[in-house]
Every structure is written in structure tokens, then in C-alpha cells.
């Protein structure tokens, strides 16, 4: 090592250009506000030590610190994307290491939270719905009040009852469901959100691969179950009684909340549920409605049709 170093020194002495650019870089590094700040906190670092570690200081200076020069993780300009440099002084030594930057941590947290929403067949715009976008107007204050109460209470403990949100086509029921799901995932609850016709299809297809019990269990046990658009798809008495009935029964017993949206109020839904391919079964439909009442509070959502 020595011969190389002394050779290098000799070469540096000879090479004036190198000397000047070295001095320029040194000045540039020492003038950098972040470096100045670091050195001010570490008066024990002599200029000899600084010179020895100038390359690390230079690297530190050139990197974006905790996203100060980056707009997004994808636009991160650091040598290791998503990592931010950290300088430490220890026993006359200067150490440069890297830690995850804010944007990377944010993204990881987001990914983690997104996993909490098991959403089957919901459009992307719904998964991005925000409660702050749900415009508060006279038609909605009642429903929104109940939603906000639920969210507030969830910070302590999940309420036993969710909401039965009903109202006509296009008033924003599904959107509101998505916004609620997004708020709840921040509290790290697991949510399964499913569009009812797909729920029926999913369960029926589970016979082919023996995953029926597993799937039904999944809907029974999620912290929060959201069933979107309950209504006319219930031609199967078997699905109504053995699947929906048993999922609701389980959740009722365990005090696990359910959110349901529907174009029908509960009386109308009862009529819908009573008519299956088996004929009219008022009592069985009434049983489902009773369970829905146990796991939800019903609230009407009105307003204009927002579909364009
Ligand atoms: P519903 O489920 O009641 O039939 P949707 O939730 O599907 O109605 O809403 C209809 C349309 O209006 C959708 O395109 C949805 O994204 C949009 N929408 C609903 N509520 C809002 C809102 N508060 N802010 C922005 N867009 C909304
Ligand atoms: Mg809808």
C-alpha cells in the first residue's frame, strides 16, 4: 500500500491541475451547508481527518438527504434508490452509511396497508377514494356523520355494527365504501370488500378447487366485511341461507362489523331475498334481514346521480 500512496503523493505534487481541482472540490465540500453543520457539531475532527475522509464528505454532499431534492421515489437521484446518506463521526473517524428515505418508508407502509384490503373485483378509482373527497352536503350529512362516528370509534375499538348504506343508483355508495376502507386500513384493520355478484360467483367456483370452506372462512373472519351492491343477484336460496346467512350469523356472534350497500332499503331487500328459484320464502329472507340489522345500522344516502 505504501509505495502506491507515496507514488500518488509524488504524482499529486507534480500534477498541478489535480491539486487545483482537489482544492476546488475541498472548498466546495466544506462550503456545503450540510457539511458545515456536521463539522460544527464535531469540532474534534481535525483538518487531517477531514482530508482523509474528504471523499465520503463529497459523496454525502452530492446525495439527496431524506428526499430534499427528490419529488418521488421513482425520481430518486441517489446512488442507491430510496436510500439517504447519514454521516457519523466516531473516534476521529468519519462514517458514511445509508438509511431508507422518507419516500421509500412511505411507499413500504402503503404497500403493507394496501395488503390489508382484500378487495375482489373493485374498480381502482374506488380503492383510491378518500373520505376528504366525499363532498359534504345536506343529503349526506346524516350518512357521513355515521361514517365519521364509526371511524372515530375505530381508533379505540372496532364497533360491533357497521352500516347498511342504501340509496339510488349513482349516489356514491360504492365510492363511500372505498373511502371508509381506506381510512380503516390506516388503522391496520383487515378489510374484505367484495362486489356481491362476484361474491356469489367466487363462492360457487370454489367448489371446483375445494376452497369453499377457506373462502367462506375468510369472509367470516375479516375484521371488516364490506358487501357492495346487495340485491338482485340472490337467485340461489342455497347461497342466501348457507353462505350469506352463515357468514352474517358468525359475524353477529363475534361482534364483527359489516358494511353493506344496496339500491334497496331493508323492506325492499327482504322482498328481493325472498324470491329465489325455489319460490317465495318470506321467513328465510326475514332471517337474513334480522341478521343484517344485528350487524349494521341502516342509513340512507341521497343526492344526485354522479355517474356521467
Ligand atoms: P353507487 O355505488 O351509489 O351506484 P358510485 O359510488 O359508483 O355510486 O358513484 C358513481 C360515480 O360517481 C362513480 O364514478 C364514482 O367514482 C363517482 N363518485 C361518487 N361519489 C364521489 C365523490 N364523493 N367524489 C368523487 N366522485 C364520486
Ligand atoms: Mg355501487
mmCIF file of C-alpha atoms and ligand atoms in Angstrom:
data_model
loop_
_atom_site.group_PDB
_atom_site.id
_atom_site.type_symbol
_atom_site.label_atom_id
_atom_site.label_comp_id
_atom_site.label_asym_id
_atom_site.label_seq_id
_atom_site.Cartn_x
_atom_site.Cartn_y
_atom_site.Cartn_z
ATOM 1 C CA UNK A 1 0.000 0.000 0.000
ATOM 2 C CA UNK A 2 2.721 2.396 0.982
ATOM 3 C CA UNK A 3 4.551 2.577 -2.314
ATOM 4 C CA UNK A 4 1.309 3.346 -4.093
ATOM 5 C CA UNK A 5 0.429 6.084 -1.645
ATOM 6 C CA UNK A 6 3.774 7.747 -1.774
ATOM 7 C CA UNK A 7 3.778 7.443 -5.517
ATOM 8 C CA UNK A 8 0.380 9.005 -5.572
ATOM 9 C CA UNK A 9 1.581 11.833 -3.375
ATOM 10 C CA UNK A 10 4.511 12.398 -5.601
ATOM 11 C CA UNK A 11 2.256 12.389 -8.599
ATOM 12 C CA UNK A 12 -0.151 14.791 -6.936
ATOM 13 C CA UNK A 13 2.657 17.187 -6.123
ATOM 14 C CA UNK A 14 3.771 17.137 -9.680
ATOM 15 C CA UNK A 15 0.354 17.460 -11.107
ATOM 16 C CA UNK A 16 -0.737 20.982 -10.520
ATOM 17 C CA UNK A 17 -4.067 20.553 -12.249
ATOM 18 C CA UNK A 18 -5.024 17.813 -9.930
ATOM 19 C CA UNK A 19 -4.032 19.946 -6.967
ATOM 20 C CA UNK A 20 -6.204 22.822 -8.065
ATOM 21 C CA UNK A 21 -9.214 20.691 -8.752
ATOM 22 C CA UNK A 22 -8.688 18.902 -5.465
ATOM 23 C CA UNK A 23 -8.618 22.234 -3.673
ATOM 24 C CA UNK A 24 -11.737 23.335 -5.516
ATOM 25 C CA UNK A 25 -13.600 20.226 -4.563
ATOM 26 C CA UNK A 26 -12.407 20.536 -0.987
ATOM 27 C CA UNK A 27 -13.684 24.081 -0.815
ATOM 28 C CA UNK A 28 -16.969 23.123 -2.400
ATOM 29 C CA UNK A 29 -17.414 20.311 0.102
ATOM 30 C CA UNK A 30 -16.531 22.424 3.125
ATOM 31 C CA UNK A 31 -18.822 25.229 1.990
ATOM 32 C CA UNK A 32 -21.807 22.940 1.710
ATOM 33 C CA UNK A 33 -24.347 23.839 4.429
ATOM 34 C CA UNK A 34 -24.970 20.197 5.402
ATOM 35 C CA UNK A 35 -21.235 19.532 5.749
ATOM 36 C CA UNK A 36 -20.745 22.772 7.677
ATOM 37 C CA UNK A 37 -23.480 21.723 10.034
ATOM 38 C CA UNK A 38 -21.905 18.307 10.514
ATOM 39 C CA UNK A 39 -18.454 19.677 11.167
ATOM 40 C CA UNK A 40 -19.786 22.320 13.545
ATOM 41 C CA UNK A 41 -21.284 19.500 15.609
ATOM 42 C CA UNK A 42 -17.969 17.664 15.598
ATOM 43 C CA UNK A 43 -15.205 20.122 16.460
ATOM 44 C CA UNK A 44 -12.955 17.161 17.342
ATOM 45 C CA UNK A 45 -12.473 16.406 13.650
ATOM 46 C CA UNK A 46 -9.132 17.881 12.610
ATOM 47 C CA UNK A 47 -8.453 19.030 9.091
ATOM 48 C CA UNK A 48 -6.222 15.992 8.692
ATOM 49 C CA UNK A 49 -9.163 13.701 9.404
ATOM 50 C CA UNK A 50 -11.345 15.774 7.132
ATOM 51 C CA UNK A 51 -8.850 15.451 4.318
ATOM 52 C CA UNK A 52 -8.564 11.741 4.858
ATOM 53 C CA UNK A 53 -12.337 11.343 4.526
ATOM 54 C CA UNK A 54 -12.970 14.065 2.007
ATOM 55 C CA UNK A 55 -14.325 11.553 -0.492
ATOM 56 C CA UNK A 56 -17.042 10.482 1.968
ATOM 57 C CA UNK A 57 -17.951 14.079 2.684
ATOM 58 C CA UNK A 58 -18.107 14.684 -1.050
ATOM 59 C CA UNK A 59 -20.385 11.713 -1.531
ATOM 60 C CA UNK A 60 -22.610 12.870 1.331
ATOM 61 C CA UNK A 61 -22.830 16.337 -0.140
ATOM 62 C CA UNK A 62 -23.755 15.052 -3.579
ATOM 63 C CA UNK A 63 -26.621 12.859 -2.390
ATOM 64 C CA UNK A 64 -30.183 13.939 -1.702
ATOM 65 C CA UNK A 65 -30.841 13.881 2.025
ATOM 66 C CA UNK A 66 -34.221 12.481 3.026
ATOM 67 C CA UNK A 67 -35.809 13.458 -0.236
ATOM 68 C CA UNK A 68 -34.773 17.128 -0.149
ATOM 69 C CA UNK A 69 -34.011 17.001 -3.844
ATOM 70 C CA UNK A 70 -36.433 14.297 -4.997
ATOM 71 C CA UNK A 71 -40.086 14.591 -5.858
ATOM 72 C CA UNK A 72 -40.855 10.896 -5.828
ATOM 73 C CA UNK A 73 -39.228 7.574 -5.114
ATOM 74 C CA UNK A 74 -39.045 6.876 -8.852
ATOM 75 C CA UNK A 75 -37.271 10.208 -9.315
ATOM 76 C CA UNK A 76 -34.741 9.489 -6.551
ATOM 77 C CA UNK A 77 -31.324 10.643 -7.738
ATOM 78 C CA UNK A 78 -29.223 8.867 -5.142
ATOM 79 C CA UNK A 79 -26.724 6.129 -5.881
ATOM 80 C CA UNK A 80 -28.922 3.622 -4.120
ATOM 81 C CA UNK A 81 -32.508 4.494 -4.951
ATOM 82 C CA UNK A 82 -34.639 5.091 -1.895
ATOM 83 C CA UNK A 83 -31.680 5.378 0.467
ATOM 84 C CA UNK A 84 -30.482 8.553 2.098
ATOM 85 C CA UNK A 85 -26.928 9.155 3.349
ATOM 86 C CA UNK A 86 -26.064 9.519 7.032
ATOM 87 C CA UNK A 87 -22.778 10.913 8.299
ATOM 88 C CA UNK A 88 -21.413 9.945 11.684
ATOM 89 C CA UNK A 89 -18.257 10.847 13.491
ATOM 90 C CA UNK A 90 -16.820 8.275 15.814
ATOM 91 C CA UNK A 91 -13.400 8.320 17.433
ATOM 92 C CA UNK A 92 -11.708 10.505 14.874
ATOM 93 C CA UNK A 93 -13.298 8.518 12.130
ATOM 94 C CA UNK A 94 -15.989 9.660 9.717
ATOM 95 C CA UNK A 95 -18.511 7.087 8.648
ATOM 96 C CA UNK A 96 -20.965 7.265 5.805
ATOM 97 C CA UNK A 97 -23.904 4.917 5.753
ATOM 98 C CA UNK A 98 -27.298 4.796 4.086
ATOM 99 C CA UNK A 99 -30.772 4.513 5.553
ATOM 100 C CA UNK A 100 -34.164 4.190 3.915
ATOM 101 C CA UNK A 101 -35.515 7.574 2.880
ATOM 102 C CA UNK A 102 -38.927 9.008 3.782
ATOM 103 C CA UNK A 103 -40.415 8.244 0.395
ATOM 104 C CA UNK A 104 -39.286 4.651 0.491
ATOM 105 C CA UNK A 105 -40.621 4.151 4.004
ATOM 106 C CA UNK A 106 -43.893 5.775 2.978
ATOM 107 C CA UNK A 107 -44.157 3.520 -0.037
ATOM 108 C CA UNK A 108 -43.402 0.401 2.007
ATOM 109 C CA UNK A 109 -46.014 1.388 4.546
ATOM 110 C CA UNK A 110 -48.500 1.977 1.766
ATOM 111 C CA UNK A 111 -47.841 -1.412 0.223
ATOM 112 C CA UNK A 112 -48.235 -3.004 3.621
ATOM 113 C CA UNK A 113 -51.560 -1.235 4.152
ATOM 114 C CA UNK A 114 -52.795 -1.998 0.662
ATOM 115 C CA UNK A 115 -52.384 -5.676 1.514
ATOM 116 C CA UNK A 116 -54.876 -5.166 4.304
ATOM 117 C CA UNK A 117 -57.646 -4.509 1.852
ATOM 118 C CA UNK A 118 -58.550 -7.729 0.187
ATOM 119 C CA UNK A 119 -60.654 -6.351 -2.495
ATOM 120 C CA UNK A 120 -62.096 -8.575 -5.097
ATOM 121 C CA UNK A 121 -63.179 -7.051 -8.353
ATOM 122 C CA UNK A 122 -63.445 -3.446 -7.241
ATOM 123 C CA UNK A 123 -62.508 -0.695 -9.677
ATOM 124 C CA UNK A 124 -59.288 1.126 -8.980
ATOM 125 C CA UNK A 125 -60.940 4.530 -8.507
ATOM 126 C CA UNK A 126 -62.849 3.042 -5.584
ATOM 127 C CA UNK A 127 -59.661 1.795 -3.959
ATOM 128 C CA UNK A 128 -58.289 5.306 -4.199
ATOM 129 C CA UNK A 129 -61.387 7.004 -2.798
ATOM 130 C CA UNK A 130 -60.706 9.437 0.034
ATOM 131 C CA UNK A 131 -63.088 10.443 2.754
ATOM 132 C CA UNK A 132 -61.988 14.054 2.215
ATOM 133 C CA UNK A 133 -63.331 13.837 -1.340
ATOM 134 C CA UNK A 134 -66.764 12.763 -0.206
ATOM 135 C CA UNK A 135 -68.490 16.049 -0.559
ATOM 136 C CA UNK A 136 -70.480 17.001 2.457
ATOM 137 C CA UNK A 137 -73.890 18.305 1.551
ATOM 138 C CA UNK A 138 -77.367 18.330 3.038
ATOM 139 C CA UNK A 139 -78.317 14.971 1.517
ATOM 140 C CA UNK A 140 -75.399 13.254 3.040
ATOM 141 C CA UNK A 141 -74.746 14.778 6.416
ATOM 142 C CA UNK A 142 -76.639 12.014 8.186
ATOM 143 C CA UNK A 143 -74.785 9.194 6.448
ATOM 144 C CA UNK A 144 -71.443 10.955 6.680
ATOM 145 C CA UNK A 145 -71.969 11.672 10.352
ATOM 146 C CA UNK A 146 -72.471 7.961 10.982
ATOM 147 C CA UNK A 147 -69.422 7.103 8.917
ATOM 148 C CA UNK A 148 -67.278 9.574 10.826
ATOM 149 C CA UNK A 149 -68.586 8.266 14.156
ATOM 150 C CA UNK A 150 -67.624 4.763 13.107
ATOM 151 C CA UNK A 151 -64.149 5.855 12.046
ATOM 152 C CA UNK A 152 -63.617 7.831 15.224
ATOM 153 C CA UNK A 153 -64.692 4.912 17.416
ATOM 154 C CA UNK A 154 -62.464 2.531 15.424
ATOM 155 C CA UNK A 155 -59.396 4.357 16.688
ATOM 156 C CA UNK A 156 -60.151 2.803 20.076
ATOM 157 C CA UNK A 157 -62.001 -0.355 19.180
ATOM 158 C CA UNK A 158 -63.909 -1.638 16.194
ATOM 159 C CA UNK A 159 -67.658 -1.027 16.719
ATOM 160 C CA UNK A 160 -69.789 -4.160 16.529
ATOM 161 C CA UNK A 161 -72.113 -2.665 13.966
ATOM 162 C CA UNK A 162 -71.222 -1.334 10.537
ATOM 163 C CA UNK A 163 -73.603 0.465 8.172
ATOM 164 C CA UNK A 164 -76.257 -0.559 5.708
ATOM 165 C CA UNK A 165 -75.967 2.229 3.130
ATOM 166 C CA UNK A 166 -78.858 2.364 0.736
ATOM 167 C CA UNK A 167 -79.901 4.787 -1.922
ATOM 168 C CA UNK A 168 -80.431 5.005 -5.626
ATOM 169 C CA UNK A 169 -78.029 4.160 -8.368
ATOM 170 C CA UNK A 170 -75.059 6.541 -8.715
ATOM 171 C CA UNK A 171 -75.333 8.449 -5.425
ATOM 172 C CA UNK A 172 -71.852 7.303 -4.431
ATOM 173 C CA UNK A 173 -72.444 4.307 -2.156
ATOM 174 C CA UNK A 174 -69.593 2.252 -3.535
ATOM 175 C CA UNK A 175 -67.309 5.263 -3.520
ATOM 176 C CA UNK A 176 -68.112 5.918 0.115
ATOM 177 C CA UNK A 177 -67.382 2.282 0.924
ATOM 178 C CA UNK A 178 -63.966 2.609 -0.703
ATOM 179 C CA UNK A 179 -63.261 5.787 1.252
ATOM 180 C CA UNK A 180 -64.214 4.080 4.529
ATOM 181 C CA UNK A 181 -61.985 1.120 3.651
ATOM 182 C CA UNK A 182 -59.063 3.443 3.013
ATOM 183 C CA UNK A 183 -59.485 5.146 6.364
ATOM 184 C CA UNK A 184 -59.777 1.841 8.194
ATOM 185 C CA UNK A 185 -56.703 0.369 6.604
ATOM 186 C CA UNK A 186 -54.702 3.234 8.098
ATOM 187 C CA UNK A 187 -55.736 1.821 11.450
ATOM 188 C CA UNK A 188 -54.397 -1.534 10.248
ATOM 189 C CA UNK A 189 -57.649 -3.417 10.249
ATOM 190 C CA UNK A 190 -58.079 -6.121 7.672
ATOM 191 C CA UNK A 191 -60.899 -5.427 5.285
ATOM 192 C CA UNK A 192 -62.553 -7.547 2.685
ATOM 193 C CA UNK A 193 -64.510 -5.615 0.205
ATOM 194 C CA UNK A 194 -66.426 -7.505 -2.427
ATOM 195 C CA UNK A 195 -68.970 -6.778 -5.114
ATOM 196 C CA UNK A 196 -71.941 -9.035 -4.355
ATOM 197 C CA UNK A 197 -72.396 -10.678 -7.768
ATOM 198 C CA UNK A 198 -68.713 -11.594 -7.652
ATOM 199 C CA UNK A 199 -69.094 -12.905 -4.141
ATOM 200 C CA UNK A 200 -71.691 -15.362 -5.425
ATOM 201 C CA UNK A 201 -69.506 -16.322 -8.383
ATOM 202 C CA UNK A 202 -66.390 -16.655 -6.243
ATOM 203 C CA UNK A 203 -68.089 -18.974 -3.782
ATOM 204 C CA UNK A 204 -69.646 -21.087 -6.487
ATOM 205 C CA UNK A 205 -66.361 -21.521 -8.302
ATOM 206 C CA UNK A 206 -64.673 -22.511 -5.053
ATOM 207 C CA UNK A 207 -66.282 -25.931 -5.331
ATOM 208 C CA UNK A 208 -64.064 -26.735 -8.259
ATOM 209 C CA UNK A 209 -60.918 -26.322 -6.229
ATOM 210 C CA UNK A 210 -62.131 -27.326 -2.773
ATOM 211 C CA UNK A 211 -61.510 -23.858 -1.403
ATOM 212 C CA UNK A 212 -65.091 -23.332 -0.300
ATOM 213 C CA UNK A 213 -64.526 -23.547 3.449
ATOM 214 C CA UNK A 214 -61.421 -21.456 3.261
ATOM 215 C CA UNK A 215 -63.191 -18.736 1.273
ATOM 216 C CA UNK A 216 -66.249 -18.626 3.473
ATOM 217 C CA UNK A 217 -63.973 -18.506 6.499
ATOM 218 C CA UNK A 218 -62.170 -15.559 5.014
ATOM 219 C CA UNK A 219 -65.421 -13.581 4.797
ATOM 220 C CA UNK A 220 -66.482 -14.682 8.243
ATOM 221 C CA UNK A 221 -63.289 -13.623 9.929
ATOM 222 C CA UNK A 222 -62.040 -10.423 8.284
ATOM 223 C CA UNK A 223 -62.045 -7.553 10.794
ATOM 224 C CA UNK A 224 -64.388 -5.688 8.499
ATOM 225 C CA UNK A 225 -66.534 -7.185 5.765
ATOM 226 C CA UNK A 226 -67.904 -4.928 3.037
ATOM 227 C CA UNK A 227 -70.515 -6.252 0.658
ATOM 228 C CA UNK A 228 -71.161 -3.937 -2.219
ATOM 229 C CA UNK A 229 -74.454 -3.838 -4.081
ATOM 230 C CA UNK A 230 -76.584 -6.399 -2.344
ATOM 231 C CA UNK A 231 -79.799 -7.117 -4.140
ATOM 232 C CA UNK A 232 -80.947 -8.857 -7.197
ATOM 233 C CA UNK A 233 -78.209 -11.445 -7.568
ATOM 234 C CA UNK A 234 -79.701 -13.698 -4.924
ATOM 235 C CA UNK A 235 -81.487 -16.222 -7.104
ATOM 236 C CA UNK A 236 -79.905 -19.027 -5.172
ATOM 237 C CA UNK A 237 -81.607 -19.969 -1.931
ATOM 238 C CA UNK A 238 -78.570 -22.031 -1.072
ATOM 239 C CA UNK A 239 -76.256 -19.024 -1.328
ATOM 240 C CA UNK A 240 -78.656 -16.869 0.665
ATOM 241 C CA UNK A 241 -79.076 -19.327 3.524
ATOM 242 C CA UNK A 242 -75.867 -21.348 3.648
ATOM 243 C CA UNK A 243 -73.322 -18.739 2.663
ATOM 244 C CA UNK A 244 -74.647 -15.256 3.341
ATOM 245 C CA UNK A 245 -76.720 -16.451 6.298
ATOM 246 C CA UNK A 246 -73.845 -18.297 7.889
ATOM 247 C CA UNK A 247 -71.327 -15.504 7.307
ATOM 248 C CA UNK A 248 -73.697 -12.961 8.881
ATOM 249 C CA UNK A 249 -74.528 -15.342 11.731
ATOM 250 C CA UNK A 250 -70.857 -15.824 12.536
ATOM 251 C CA UNK A 251 -70.123 -12.106 12.461
ATOM 252 C CA UNK A 252 -73.157 -11.342 14.580
ATOM 253 C CA UNK A 253 -71.999 -13.791 17.248
ATOM 254 C CA UNK A 254 -68.439 -12.480 17.170
ATOM 255 C CA UNK A 255 -69.459 -8.817 17.073
ATOM 256 C CA UNK A 256 -67.621 -8.176 13.800
ATOM 257 C CA UNK A 257 -68.946 -5.247 11.755
ATOM 258 C CA UNK A 258 -70.323 -5.496 8.240
ATOM 259 C CA UNK A 259 -70.875 -2.756 5.695
ATOM 260 C CA UNK A 260 -73.460 -3.324 3.011
ATOM 261 C CA UNK A 261 -74.558 -1.105 0.156
ATOM 262 C CA UNK A 262 -77.762 -1.605 -1.733
ATOM 263 C CA UNK A 263 -80.198 0.154 -4.014
ATOM 264 C CA UNK A 264 -82.918 -1.230 -1.752
ATOM 265 C CA UNK A 265 -83.990 -0.292 1.729
ATOM 266 C CA UNK A 266 -84.321 -3.220 4.136
ATOM 267 C CA UNK A 267 -88.008 -3.830 3.384
ATOM 268 C CA UNK A 268 -87.367 -3.900 -0.327
ATOM 269 C CA UNK A 269 -84.317 -6.103 0.193
ATOM 270 C CA UNK A 270 -86.436 -8.544 2.138
ATOM 271 C CA UNK A 271 -88.719 -8.858 -0.873
ATOM 272 C CA UNK A 272 -85.745 -9.377 -3.158
ATOM 273 C CA UNK A 273 -84.234 -12.020 -0.886
ATOM 274 C CA UNK A 274 -87.468 -13.914 -0.542
ATOM 275 C CA UNK A 275 -87.751 -14.598 -4.249
ATOM 276 C CA UNK A 276 -85.357 -17.286 -5.392
ATOM 277 C CA UNK A 277 -85.525 -20.134 -7.849
ATOM 278 C CA UNK A 278 -87.075 -22.121 -5.005
ATOM 279 C CA UNK A 279 -90.101 -19.836 -4.994
ATOM 280 C CA UNK A 280 -91.075 -17.280 -2.377
ATOM 281 C CA UNK A 281 -89.602 -17.884 1.087
ATOM 282 C CA UNK A 282 -90.544 -14.966 3.292
ATOM 283 C CA UNK A 283 -89.348 -16.496 6.556
ATOM 284 C CA UNK A 284 -85.872 -17.294 5.305
ATOM 285 C CA UNK A 285 -85.492 -13.828 3.820
ATOM 286 C CA UNK A 286 -86.716 -12.341 7.107
ATOM 287 C CA UNK A 287 -83.987 -14.255 8.927
ATOM 288 C CA UNK A 288 -81.275 -12.695 6.765
ATOM 289 C CA UNK A 289 -82.746 -9.222 7.289
ATOM 290 C CA UNK A 290 -82.723 -9.786 11.061
ATOM 291 C CA UNK A 291 -79.038 -10.643 10.913
ATOM 292 C CA UNK A 292 -78.277 -7.630 8.741
ATOM 293 C CA UNK A 293 -79.998 -5.490 11.371
ATOM 294 C CA UNK A 294 -77.793 -7.039 14.037
ATOM 295 C CA UNK A 295 -74.555 -6.232 12.244
ATOM 296 C CA UNK A 296 -75.396 -2.866 10.661
ATOM 297 C CA UNK A 297 -77.228 0.388 11.236
ATOM 298 C CA UNK A 298 -79.173 1.434 8.174
ATOM 299 C CA UNK A 299 -78.744 4.864 6.716
ATOM 300 C CA UNK A 300 -79.968 6.398 3.513
ATOM 301 C CA UNK A 301 -77.603 8.079 1.097
ATOM 302 C CA UNK A 302 -79.311 10.543 -1.233
ATOM 303 C CA UNK A 303 -78.162 13.116 -3.723
ATOM 304 C CA UNK A 304 -77.755 13.404 -7.457
ATOM 305 C CA UNK A 305 -76.667 10.578 -9.706
ATOM 306 C CA UNK A 306 -72.927 11.142 -10.075
ATOM 307 C CA UNK A 307 -72.460 8.843 -12.985
ATOM 308 C CA UNK A 308 -71.703 10.652 -16.148
HETATM 309 P P1 LIG B 1 -73.322 3.891 -6.402
HETATM 310 O O1 LIG B 1 -72.465 2.826 -5.838
HETATM 311 O O2 LIG B 1 -74.191 4.544 -5.374
HETATM 312 O O3 LIG B 1 -74.129 3.447 -7.574
HETATM 313 P P2 LIG B 1 -70.796 5.066 -7.105
HETATM 314 O O4 LIG B 1 -70.133 5.027 -5.800
HETATM 315 O O5 LIG B 1 -70.396 4.016 -8.080
HETATM 316 O O6 LIG B 1 -72.378 5.056 -6.928
HETATM 317 O O7 LIG B 1 -70.578 6.501 -7.711
HETATM 318 C C1 LIG B 1 -70.943 6.854 -9.031
HETATM 319 C C2 LIG B 1 -69.820 7.632 -9.704
HETATM 320 O O8 LIG B 1 -69.575 8.841 -9.016
HETATM 321 C C3 LIG B 1 -68.518 6.872 -9.672
HETATM 322 O O9 LIG B 1 -67.846 7.104 -10.878
HETATM 323 C C4 LIG B 1 -67.764 7.471 -8.516
HETATM 324 O O10 LIG B 1 -66.381 7.377 -8.691
HETATM 325 C C5 LIG B 1 -68.262 8.904 -8.521
HETATM 326 N N1 LIG B 1 -68.307 9.417 -7.150
HETATM 327 C C6 LIG B 1 -69.165 9.049 -6.193
HETATM 328 N N2 LIG B 1 -69.001 9.730 -5.065
HETATM 329 C C7 LIG B 1 -67.984 10.576 -5.317
HETATM 330 C C8 LIG B 1 -67.334 11.591 -4.558
HETATM 331 N N3 LIG B 1 -67.703 11.858 -3.325
HETATM 332 N N4 LIG B 1 -66.335 12.259 -5.137
HETATM 333 C C9 LIG B 1 -65.972 11.999 -6.393
HETATM 334 N N5 LIG B 1 -66.549 11.075 -7.174
HETATM 335 C C10 LIG B 1 -67.541 10.378 -6.657
HETATM 336 MG MG1 LIG B 2 -72.256 0.842 -6.372
#
